[in-house]
Amino acid sequence: MLATFDGTWVRLGNEGRTLYEQGGYGRVERTGLRLAPEEALHLMERGKIEVKDFGYDTLLGLFAGQPNFIRRYLVYRDIRERGYVIQPGPHDFRVFRRGHKPGAGKSRYLIRVLSERDLIEFDLLSRDVLTAVNMRKQYLLAVVDDEDELTYYEVRVQDLAPVGEPAECSTPVQASLFGTYALAHLPPGTPLEEDWYGKRLDPERLLLRPIESIYLLRRQCLTITRDGEPMTTEQFLDAAAEKDVEIREKERVFSDLREKGYIPRTGYKFGHHYRVYSGKKTHSEMLVHAVASGTSIPMSAVSRSVRLAHSVKKKMLFACIYNTDIRYVEFARIKL
């Protein structure tokens, strides 16, 4: 079929409608069919159309001036070759279920195309994912690396369901401040220790970490004195923040997880803030990293995190902190 290029779109006459009806290409207009650049190049590559006065290389050179175009085209080709119908749409593309096409089926995925060096802006990403959920679609990132290999990630905003109740305390435990640690004189087998709080120093002493102390102070399960004077939660938090600049974000996430019945422990060996247990299971099921509102992380760092989490059979979640809310954003590699 012979098409024309108007400087923005590639257009076909009414004979082009068969491409839409059979393969889901383009958008039908009164005078025929309008093709997006990715669609036109793919059809030229397959020998389905020719464009008057333009060869493939010439047209590709014109479109390549658009931001991120080459990566978008590589993703478009890959998904077409996998047997899906794909169209430009919300974000970068929408992809239809196998066997479905525009006008006669439903789209399944919304896809954003990124390079390995792009930044993940968590505020924007979580909004996009929620938009996709409201449209009943799955949100994917198609990442093109520096060797033009493609990796697909499904991104979800997880609503972590409670798995238990937070620890109850009838009488606050009394402790003294040593540096940023709280030291309590408690025998083995106390409720705090049973609920995985603290580190046993000897049969008489339990050492509570700063994150644990802040949570227990808020729940009025702990009192801490410094030089014989009681400390408020905010005083303790300010003191701890002098040693740990991330503690405000970390304690928000720790508290939220504990309130839902999860047990967060340090994730240092995995390069993240927490490894998280559901109740008192033997193995942790998630890695969780706290990120403040406005945070951006390179996609390459997210990729490392996902691969490591997968290798140790855990989910990878980033806990995005807002004023009154925490959104747990999960990344997972997906095969289309």
mmCIF file of C-alpha atoms in Angstrom:
data_model
loop_
_atom_site.group_PDB
_atom_site.id
_atom_site.type_symbol
_atom_site.label_atom_id
_atom_site.label_comp_id
_atom_site.label_asym_id
_atom_site.label_seq_id
_atom_site.Cartn_x
_atom_site.Cartn_y
_atom_site.Cartn_z
ATOM 1 C CA MET A 1 0.000 0.000 0.000
ATOM 2 C CA LEU A 2 1.218 3.500 -0.780
ATOM 3 C CA ALA A 3 1.096 5.988 2.107
ATOM 4 C CA THR A 4 1.954 9.657 2.476
ATOM 5 C CA PHE A 5 3.779 11.516 5.241
ATOM 6 C CA ASP A 6 2.385 14.916 6.275
ATOM 7 C CA GLY A 7 5.246 15.880 8.585
ATOM 8 C CA THR A 8 3.639 14.331 11.674
ATOM 9 C CA TRP A 9 1.610 11.283 10.677
ATOM 10 C CA VAL A 10 1.762 8.647 7.979
ATOM 11 C CA ARG A 11 -1.605 8.355 6.245
ATOM 12 C CA LEU A 12 -3.312 5.750 4.097
ATOM 13 C CA GLY A 13 -6.546 5.928 2.149
ATOM 14 C CA ASN A 14 -9.563 3.737 2.760
ATOM 15 C CA GLU A 15 -7.638 0.668 1.588
ATOM 16 C CA GLY A 16 -5.565 0.986 4.774
ATOM 17 C CA ARG A 17 -8.527 0.131 6.980
ATOM 18 C CA THR A 18 -7.757 -3.568 6.514
ATOM 19 C CA LEU A 19 -4.557 -3.005 8.523
ATOM 20 C CA TYR A 20 -6.690 -1.732 11.392
ATOM 21 C CA GLU A 21 -9.283 -4.483 11.094
ATOM 22 C CA GLN A 22 -6.784 -7.346 10.801
ATOM 23 C CA GLY A 23 -3.836 -6.171 12.866
ATOM 24 C CA GLY A 24 -5.016 -3.271 15.006
ATOM 25 C CA TYR A 25 -2.731 -0.753 13.294
ATOM 26 C CA GLY A 26 -3.474 2.974 13.337
ATOM 27 C CA ARG A 27 -6.557 5.067 13.986
ATOM 28 C CA VAL A 28 -9.468 5.082 11.542
ATOM 29 C CA GLU A 29 -10.421 8.506 10.215
ATOM 30 C CA ARG A 30 -13.045 9.689 7.766
ATOM 31 C CA THR A 31 -10.566 9.687 4.887
ATOM 32 C CA GLY A 32 -8.724 6.473 5.768
ATOM 33 C CA LEU A 33 -6.117 5.414 8.326
ATOM 34 C CA ARG A 34 -3.641 7.456 10.393
ATOM 35 C CA LEU A 35 -0.469 5.713 11.511
ATOM 36 C CA ALA A 36 1.795 6.709 14.386
ATOM 37 C CA PRO A 37 5.535 6.766 13.563
ATOM 38 C CA GLU A 38 6.222 3.438 15.312
ATOM 39 C CA GLU A 39 3.367 1.758 13.439
ATOM 40 C CA ALA A 40 4.433 3.131 10.064
ATOM 41 C CA LEU A 41 8.054 2.044 10.466
ATOM 42 C CA HIS A 42 7.054 -1.430 11.555
ATOM 43 C CA LEU A 43 4.774 -1.831 8.545
ATOM 44 C CA MET A 44 7.536 -0.548 6.248
ATOM 45 C CA GLU A 45 9.947 -3.017 7.818
ATOM 46 C CA ARG A 46 7.514 -5.847 7.095
ATOM 47 C CA GLY A 47 6.949 -4.678 3.521
ATOM 48 C CA LYS A 48 3.262 -3.904 4.094
ATOM 49 C CA ILE A 49 3.426 -0.225 3.087
ATOM 50 C CA GLU A 50 5.605 2.221 1.202
ATOM 51 C CA VAL A 51 5.704 5.933 1.957
ATOM 52 C CA LYS A 52 5.767 8.283 -1.008
ATOM 53 C CA ASP A 53 9.123 10.113 -1.347
ATOM 54 C CA PHE A 54 10.488 8.535 1.884
ATOM 55 C CA GLY A 55 12.578 5.444 2.430
ATOM 56 C CA TYR A 56 12.777 3.582 5.741
ATOM 57 C CA ASP A 57 16.107 5.136 6.765
ATOM 58 C CA THR A 58 14.974 8.657 5.880
ATOM 59 C CA LEU A 59 11.770 8.358 7.870
ATOM 60 C CA LEU A 60 13.561 6.765 10.820
ATOM 61 C CA GLY A 61 16.046 9.642 10.790
ATOM 62 C CA LEU A 62 13.205 12.172 10.961
ATOM 63 C CA PHE A 63 11.429 10.414 13.826
ATOM 64 C CA ALA A 64 14.658 9.762 15.737
ATOM 65 C CA GLY A 65 14.761 13.447 16.661
ATOM 66 C CA GLN A 66 11.796 12.897 18.983
ATOM 67 C CA PRO A 67 12.765 12.291 22.631
ATOM 68 C CA ASN A 68 13.161 8.597 23.447
ATOM 69 C CA PHE A 69 11.857 7.550 20.009
ATOM 70 C CA ILE A 70 14.403 4.822 19.218
ATOM 71 C CA ARG A 71 13.724 3.117 22.557
ATOM 72 C CA ARG A 72 9.973 3.362 22.035
ATOM 73 C CA TYR A 73 10.316 1.830 18.590
ATOM 74 C CA LEU A 74 12.425 -1.049 19.914
ATOM 75 C CA VAL A 75 9.752 -1.784 22.518
ATOM 76 C CA TYR A 76 6.983 -1.498 19.913
ATOM 77 C CA ARG A 77 8.759 -3.999 17.596
ATOM 78 C CA ASP A 78 9.437 -6.419 20.434
ATOM 79 C CA ILE A 79 5.843 -6.506 21.616
ATOM 80 C CA ARG A 80 4.498 -6.891 18.061
ATOM 81 C CA GLU A 81 6.891 -9.781 17.507
ATOM 82 C CA ARG A 82 5.517 -11.427 20.638
ATOM 83 C CA GLY A 83 2.075 -11.509 19.018
ATOM 84 C CA TYR A 84 0.396 -8.641 20.850
ATOM 85 C CA VAL A 85 -1.494 -5.713 19.359
ATOM 86 C CA ILE A 86 0.056 -2.498 20.660
ATOM 87 C CA GLN A 87 -0.964 1.117 20.163
ATOM 88 C CA PRO A 88 0.371 4.486 21.317
ATOM 89 C CA GLY A 89 -1.747 5.511 24.262
ATOM 90 C CA PRO A 90 -1.637 6.590 27.895
ATOM 91 C CA HIS A 91 1.962 6.817 29.076
ATOM 92 C CA ASP A 92 3.757 5.381 25.992
ATOM 93 C CA PHE A 93 1.747 2.362 24.847
ATOM 94 C CA ARG A 94 -1.251 0.244 25.615
ATOM 95 C CA VAL A 95 -1.101 -3.453 24.851
ATOM 96 C CA PHE A 96 -4.114 -5.632 24.157
ATOM 97 C CA ARG A 97 -4.719 -9.122 25.417
ATOM 98 C CA ARG A 98 -3.603 -11.865 23.047
ATOM 99 C CA GLY A 99 -6.208 -12.270 20.327
ATOM 100 C CA HIS A 100 -7.767 -8.874 21.117
ATOM 101 C CA LYS A 101 -7.517 -5.667 19.110
ATOM 102 C CA PRO A 102 -9.020 -2.151 19.122
ATOM 103 C CA GLY A 103 -12.779 -2.049 18.753
ATOM 104 C CA ALA A 104 -13.205 -5.736 19.558
ATOM 105 C CA GLY A 105 -11.253 -6.365 22.748
ATOM 106 C CA LYS A 106 -9.687 -4.981 25.890
ATOM 107 C CA SER A 107 -6.194 -3.695 26.518
ATOM 108 C CA ARG A 108 -4.278 -5.366 29.345
ATOM 109 C CA TYR A 109 -1.108 -3.335 29.915
ATOM 110 C CA LEU A 110 -0.107 0.289 30.081
ATOM 111 C CA ILE A 111 3.598 0.641 29.321
ATOM 112 C CA ARG A 112 6.156 3.335 30.071
ATOM 113 C CA VAL A 113 9.468 3.118 28.190
ATOM 114 C CA LEU A 114 12.677 3.976 30.058
ATOM 115 C CA SER A 115 16.427 3.709 29.649
ATOM 116 C CA GLU A 116 18.600 2.075 32.310
ATOM 117 C CA ARG A 117 19.829 5.541 33.318
ATOM 118 C CA ASP A 118 16.426 7.183 33.771
ATOM 119 C CA LEU A 119 15.323 8.206 37.237
ATOM 120 C CA ILE A 120 12.326 6.611 38.898
ATOM 121 C CA GLU A 121 10.314 9.460 40.426
ATOM 122 C CA PHE A 122 8.242 7.628 43.015
ATOM 123 C CA ASP A 123 5.556 10.286 43.444
ATOM 124 C CA LEU A 124 4.813 10.281 39.710
ATOM 125 C CA LEU A 125 5.184 6.524 39.385
ATOM 126 C CA SER A 126 2.741 5.703 42.180
ATOM 127 C CA ARG A 127 0.148 8.075 40.671
ATOM 128 C CA ASP A 128 0.556 6.421 37.266
ATOM 129 C CA VAL A 129 0.162 2.958 38.769
ATOM 130 C CA LEU A 130 -3.006 3.969 40.614
ATOM 131 C CA THR A 131 -4.383 5.457 37.392
ATOM 132 C CA ALA A 132 -3.731 2.143 35.639
ATOM 133 C CA VAL A 133 -5.466 0.245 38.462
ATOM 134 C CA ASN A 134 -8.516 2.504 38.153
ATOM 135 C CA MET A 135 -8.559 1.651 34.430
ATOM 136 C CA ARG A 136 -8.232 -2.053 35.312
ATOM 137 C CA LYS A 137 -4.860 -2.352 33.588
ATOM 138 C CA GLN A 138 -1.465 -3.654 34.655
ATOM 139 C CA TYR A 139 1.305 -1.034 34.693
ATOM 140 C CA LEU A 140 4.613 -2.061 33.139
ATOM 141 C CA LEU A 141 8.005 -0.452 32.716
ATOM 142 C CA ALA A 142 9.853 -1.439 29.547
ATOM 143 C CA VAL A 143 13.523 -0.736 30.211
ATOM 144 C CA VAL A 144 15.974 -0.554 27.316
ATOM 145 C CA ASP A 145 19.565 -0.998 28.465
ATOM 146 C CA ASP A 146 22.705 0.357 26.816
ATOM 147 C CA GLU A 147 22.980 -2.734 24.617
ATOM 148 C CA ASP A 148 19.325 -2.300 23.538
ATOM 149 C CA GLU A 149 18.186 -5.378 25.458
ATOM 150 C CA LEU A 150 14.684 -5.131 26.897
ATOM 151 C CA THR A 151 13.494 -5.976 30.403
ATOM 152 C CA TYR A 152 9.877 -5.654 31.520
ATOM 153 C CA TYR A 153 8.852 -4.876 35.082
ATOM 154 C CA GLU A 154 5.380 -4.979 36.531
ATOM 155 C CA VAL A 155 4.821 -2.213 39.072
ATOM 156 C CA ARG A 156 2.084 -2.429 41.700
ATOM 157 C CA VAL A 157 0.996 -0.280 44.622
ATOM 158 C CA GLN A 158 0.531 -2.936 47.285
ATOM 159 C CA ASP A 159 -2.076 -2.600 49.984
ATOM 160 C CA LEU A 160 -0.357 -4.623 52.691
ATOM 161 C CA ALA A 161 -3.107 -6.423 54.534
ATOM 162 C CA PRO A 162 -2.678 -6.808 58.311
ATOM 163 C CA VAL A 163 -1.348 -10.221 59.338
ATOM 164 C CA GLY A 164 -1.715 -9.777 63.083
ATOM 165 C CA GLU A 165 -2.071 -7.348 65.940
ATOM 166 C CA PRO A 166 0.688 -5.123 67.318
ATOM 167 C CA ALA A 167 2.192 -6.083 70.645
ATOM 168 C CA GLU A 168 0.161 -5.187 73.704
ATOM 169 C CA CYS A 169 1.732 -3.872 76.900
ATOM 170 C CA SER A 170 0.110 -3.507 80.284
ATOM 171 C CA THR A 171 2.980 -1.681 82.001
ATOM 172 C CA PRO A 172 5.673 0.396 80.244
ATOM 173 C CA VAL A 173 9.170 -1.056 80.374
ATOM 174 C CA GLN A 174 11.671 1.292 82.022
ATOM 175 C CA ALA A 175 14.996 1.845 80.255
ATOM 176 C CA SER A 176 17.998 4.141 80.372
ATOM 177 C CA LEU A 177 19.663 5.866 77.433
ATOM 178 C CA PHE A 178 23.154 4.764 76.382
ATOM 179 C CA GLY A 179 24.157 6.673 73.261
ATOM 180 C CA THR A 180 21.073 6.131 71.086
ATOM 181 C CA TYR A 181 20.251 2.719 72.574
ATOM 182 C CA ALA A 182 17.808 2.035 75.366
ATOM 183 C CA LEU A 183 18.954 -0.483 77.978
ATOM 184 C CA ALA A 184 16.260 -2.284 79.963
ATOM 185 C CA HIS A 185 16.811 -4.668 82.863
ATOM 186 C CA LEU A 186 14.567 -7.559 81.880
ATOM 187 C CA PRO A 187 14.835 -11.327 82.376
ATOM 188 C CA PRO A 188 14.677 -13.671 79.345
ATOM 189 C CA GLY A 189 11.268 -14.603 77.958
ATOM 190 C CA THR A 190 9.535 -11.244 78.453
ATOM 191 C CA PRO A 191 6.779 -10.233 75.967
ATOM 192 C CA LEU A 192 9.085 -7.696 74.283
ATOM 193 C CA GLU A 193 11.679 -10.327 73.504
ATOM 194 C CA GLU A 194 9.010 -12.811 72.427
ATOM 195 C CA ASP A 195 7.859 -10.226 69.875
ATOM 196 C CA TRP A 196 11.361 -9.913 68.430
ATOM 197 C CA TYR A 197 12.356 -6.650 70.070
ATOM 198 C CA GLY A 198 15.871 -5.974 71.272
ATOM 199 C CA LYS A 199 19.118 -7.881 71.627
ATOM 200 C CA ARG A 200 19.900 -9.901 74.699
ATOM 201 C CA LEU A 201 23.199 -8.803 76.288
ATOM 202 C CA ASP A 202 23.052 -11.125 79.274
ATOM 203 C CA PRO A 203 20.377 -12.727 81.479
ATOM 204 C CA GLU A 204 19.577 -9.340 83.030
ATOM 205 C CA ARG A 205 19.874 -6.826 80.183
ATOM 206 C CA LEU A 206 17.963 -6.255 76.914
ATOM 207 C CA LEU A 207 19.305 -3.661 74.481
ATOM 208 C CA LEU A 208 16.689 -1.887 72.357
ATOM 209 C CA ARG A 209 17.635 -0.348 69.020
ATOM 210 C CA PRO A 210 16.629 3.264 68.230
ATOM 211 C CA ILE A 211 13.894 2.321 65.719
ATOM 212 C CA GLU A 212 12.358 -0.104 68.198
ATOM 213 C CA SER A 213 12.563 2.415 71.035
ATOM 214 C CA ILE A 214 10.755 5.116 69.036
ATOM 215 C CA TYR A 215 7.893 2.773 68.176
ATOM 216 C CA LEU A 216 7.569 1.483 71.737
ATOM 217 C CA LEU A 217 7.668 5.041 73.110
ATOM 218 C CA ARG A 218 4.825 6.030 70.780
ATOM 219 C CA ARG A 219 2.789 3.056 71.961
ATOM 220 C CA GLN A 220 3.547 3.918 75.595
ATOM 221 C CA CYS A 221 5.165 0.519 76.034
ATOM 222 C CA LEU A 222 8.506 2.064 77.026
ATOM 223 C CA THR A 223 9.874 4.920 79.095
ATOM 224 C CA ILE A 224 13.453 6.170 78.671
ATOM 225 C CA THR A 225 15.431 8.310 81.051
ATOM 226 C CA ARG A 226 18.557 10.317 80.224
ATOM 227 C CA ASP A 227 20.639 11.489 83.178
ATOM 228 C CA GLY A 228 17.707 10.618 85.411
ATOM 229 C CA GLU A 229 15.201 12.726 83.404
ATOM 230 C CA PRO A 230 12.409 11.169 81.303
ATOM 231 C CA MET A 231 12.637 11.697 77.538
ATOM 232 C CA THR A 232 9.744 12.396 75.197
ATOM 233 C CA THR A 233 9.461 10.543 71.895
ATOM 234 C CA GLU A 234 10.435 13.677 69.965
ATOM 235 C CA GLN A 235 13.474 14.267 72.149
ATOM 236 C CA PHE A 236 14.633 10.720 71.538
ATOM 237 C CA LEU A 237 13.913 11.023 67.791
ATOM 238 C CA ASP A 238 15.938 14.257 67.572
ATOM 239 C CA ALA A 239 18.847 12.603 69.365
ATOM 240 C CA ALA A 240 18.717 9.556 67.103
ATOM 241 C CA ALA A 241 18.482 11.742 63.961
ATOM 242 C CA GLU A 242 21.907 13.219 64.778
ATOM 243 C CA LYS A 243 23.372 9.770 64.154
ATOM 244 C CA ASP A 244 21.026 8.501 61.414
ATOM 245 C CA VAL A 245 19.748 10.987 58.825
ATOM 246 C CA GLU A 246 17.205 8.470 57.483
ATOM 247 C CA ILE A 247 15.646 7.574 60.797
ATOM 248 C CA ARG A 248 12.465 9.647 60.403
ATOM 249 C CA GLU A 249 11.535 7.826 57.192
ATOM 250 C CA LYS A 250 12.650 4.463 58.549
ATOM 251 C CA GLU A 251 10.668 4.756 61.783
ATOM 252 C CA ARG A 252 7.488 5.702 59.870
ATOM 253 C CA VAL A 253 7.754 2.539 57.826
ATOM 254 C CA PHE A 254 8.805 0.390 60.798
ATOM 255 C CA SER A 255 5.800 1.609 62.792
ATOM 256 C CA ASP A 256 3.377 1.024 59.927
ATOM 257 C CA LEU A 257 4.627 -2.515 59.406
ATOM 258 C CA ARG A 258 4.518 -3.310 63.122
ATOM 259 C CA GLU A 259 0.966 -1.949 63.391
ATOM 260 C CA LYS A 260 -0.051 -4.380 60.645
ATOM 261 C CA GLY A 261 1.524 -7.310 62.481
ATOM 262 C CA TYR A 262 4.668 -7.631 60.338
ATOM 263 C CA ILE A 263 8.114 -7.943 61.885
ATOM 264 C CA PRO A 264 10.728 -5.732 60.180
ATOM 265 C CA ARG A 265 14.377 -6.520 60.841
ATOM 266 C CA THR A 266 17.431 -4.865 59.373
ATOM 267 C CA GLY A 267 17.940 -5.480 55.652
ATOM 268 C CA TYR A 268 21.553 -4.302 55.675
ATOM 269 C CA LYS A 269 22.921 -7.524 54.193
ATOM 270 C CA PHE A 270 20.552 -7.058 51.252
ATOM 271 C CA GLY A 271 21.339 -3.369 50.813
ATOM 272 C CA HIS A 272 17.932 -2.174 52.050
ATOM 273 C CA HIS A 273 16.361 -0.881 55.229
ATOM 274 C CA TYR A 274 14.317 -3.935 56.179
ATOM 275 C CA ARG A 275 13.750 -7.587 55.584
ATOM 276 C CA VAL A 276 10.176 -8.250 56.632
ATOM 277 C CA TYR A 277 8.545 -11.306 58.179
ATOM 278 C CA SER A 278 4.819 -12.046 58.103
ATOM 279 C CA GLY A 279 4.142 -12.768 61.733
ATOM 280 C CA LYS A 280 6.740 -15.103 63.184
ATOM 281 C CA LYS A 281 7.609 -17.093 60.081
ATOM 282 C CA THR A 282 11.090 -18.519 59.764
ATOM 283 C CA HIS A 283 11.986 -16.721 56.534
ATOM 284 C CA SER A 284 11.428 -13.107 55.549
ATOM 285 C CA GLU A 285 9.188 -12.551 52.534
ATOM 286 C CA MET A 286 9.901 -8.943 51.556
ATOM 287 C CA LEU A 287 12.663 -6.395 51.284
ATOM 288 C CA VAL A 288 11.410 -2.893 52.045
ATOM 289 C CA HIS A 289 13.220 0.391 51.490
ATOM 290 C CA ALA A 290 11.799 3.644 52.886
ATOM 291 C CA VAL A 291 11.798 6.618 50.495
ATOM 292 C CA ALA A 292 10.731 10.158 51.360
ATOM 293 C CA SER A 293 8.260 12.079 49.209
ATOM 294 C CA GLY A 294 10.034 13.601 46.208
ATOM 295 C CA THR A 295 12.694 10.883 46.083
ATOM 296 C CA SER A 296 14.139 9.711 42.749
ATOM 297 C CA ILE A 297 16.265 6.580 42.255
ATOM 298 C CA PRO A 298 18.080 5.500 39.063
ATOM 299 C CA MET A 299 16.404 2.637 37.242
ATOM 300 C CA SER A 300 19.725 0.779 37.360
ATOM 301 C CA ALA A 301 19.546 0.777 41.179
ATOM 302 C CA VAL A 302 15.964 -0.489 41.100
ATOM 303 C CA SER A 303 17.042 -3.255 38.708
ATOM 304 C CA ARG A 304 19.794 -4.397 41.087
ATOM 305 C CA SER A 305 17.320 -4.445 43.963
ATOM 306 C CA VAL A 306 14.758 -6.495 42.052
ATOM 307 C CA ARG A 307 17.333 -9.023 40.863
ATOM 308 C CA LEU A 308 18.743 -9.472 44.376
ATOM 309 C CA ALA A 309 15.271 -9.833 45.910
ATOM 310 C CA HIS A 310 14.315 -12.401 43.274
ATOM 311 C CA SER A 311 17.523 -14.371 43.896
ATOM 312 C CA VAL A 312 16.640 -14.742 47.585
ATOM 313 C CA LYS A 313 12.936 -15.390 46.856
ATOM 314 C CA LYS A 314 11.593 -12.131 48.258
ATOM 315 C CA LYS A 315 9.405 -9.326 46.989
ATOM 316 C CA MET A 316 10.999 -5.890 46.464
ATOM 317 C CA LEU A 317 8.972 -2.995 47.855
ATOM 318 C CA PHE A 318 9.757 0.700 48.124
ATOM 319 C CA ALA A 319 7.756 2.390 50.895
ATOM 320 C CA CYS A 320 6.890 5.883 49.634
ATOM 321 C CA ILE A 321 6.131 8.218 52.522
ATOM 322 C CA TYR A 322 3.571 11.000 52.263
ATOM 323 C CA ASN A 323 2.119 13.248 54.948
ATOM 324 C CA THR A 324 -0.499 10.801 56.193
ATOM 325 C CA ASP A 325 0.040 7.811 53.952
ATOM 326 C CA ILE A 326 2.596 5.181 52.985
ATOM 327 C CA ARG A 327 2.400 3.566 49.549
ATOM 328 C CA TYR A 328 4.245 0.300 49.073
ATOM 329 C CA VAL A 329 5.415 0.134 45.461
ATOM 330 C CA GLU A 330 6.430 -3.351 44.318
ATOM 331 C CA PHE A 331 8.688 -4.010 41.323
ATOM 332 C CA ALA A 332 8.848 -7.475 39.749
ATOM 333 C CA ARG A 333 10.303 -8.713 36.474
ATOM 334 C CA ILE A 334 7.679 -10.067 34.115
ATOM 335 C CA LYS A 335 7.813 -12.189 30.966
ATOM 336 C CA LEU A 336 5.289 -11.199 28.319
#
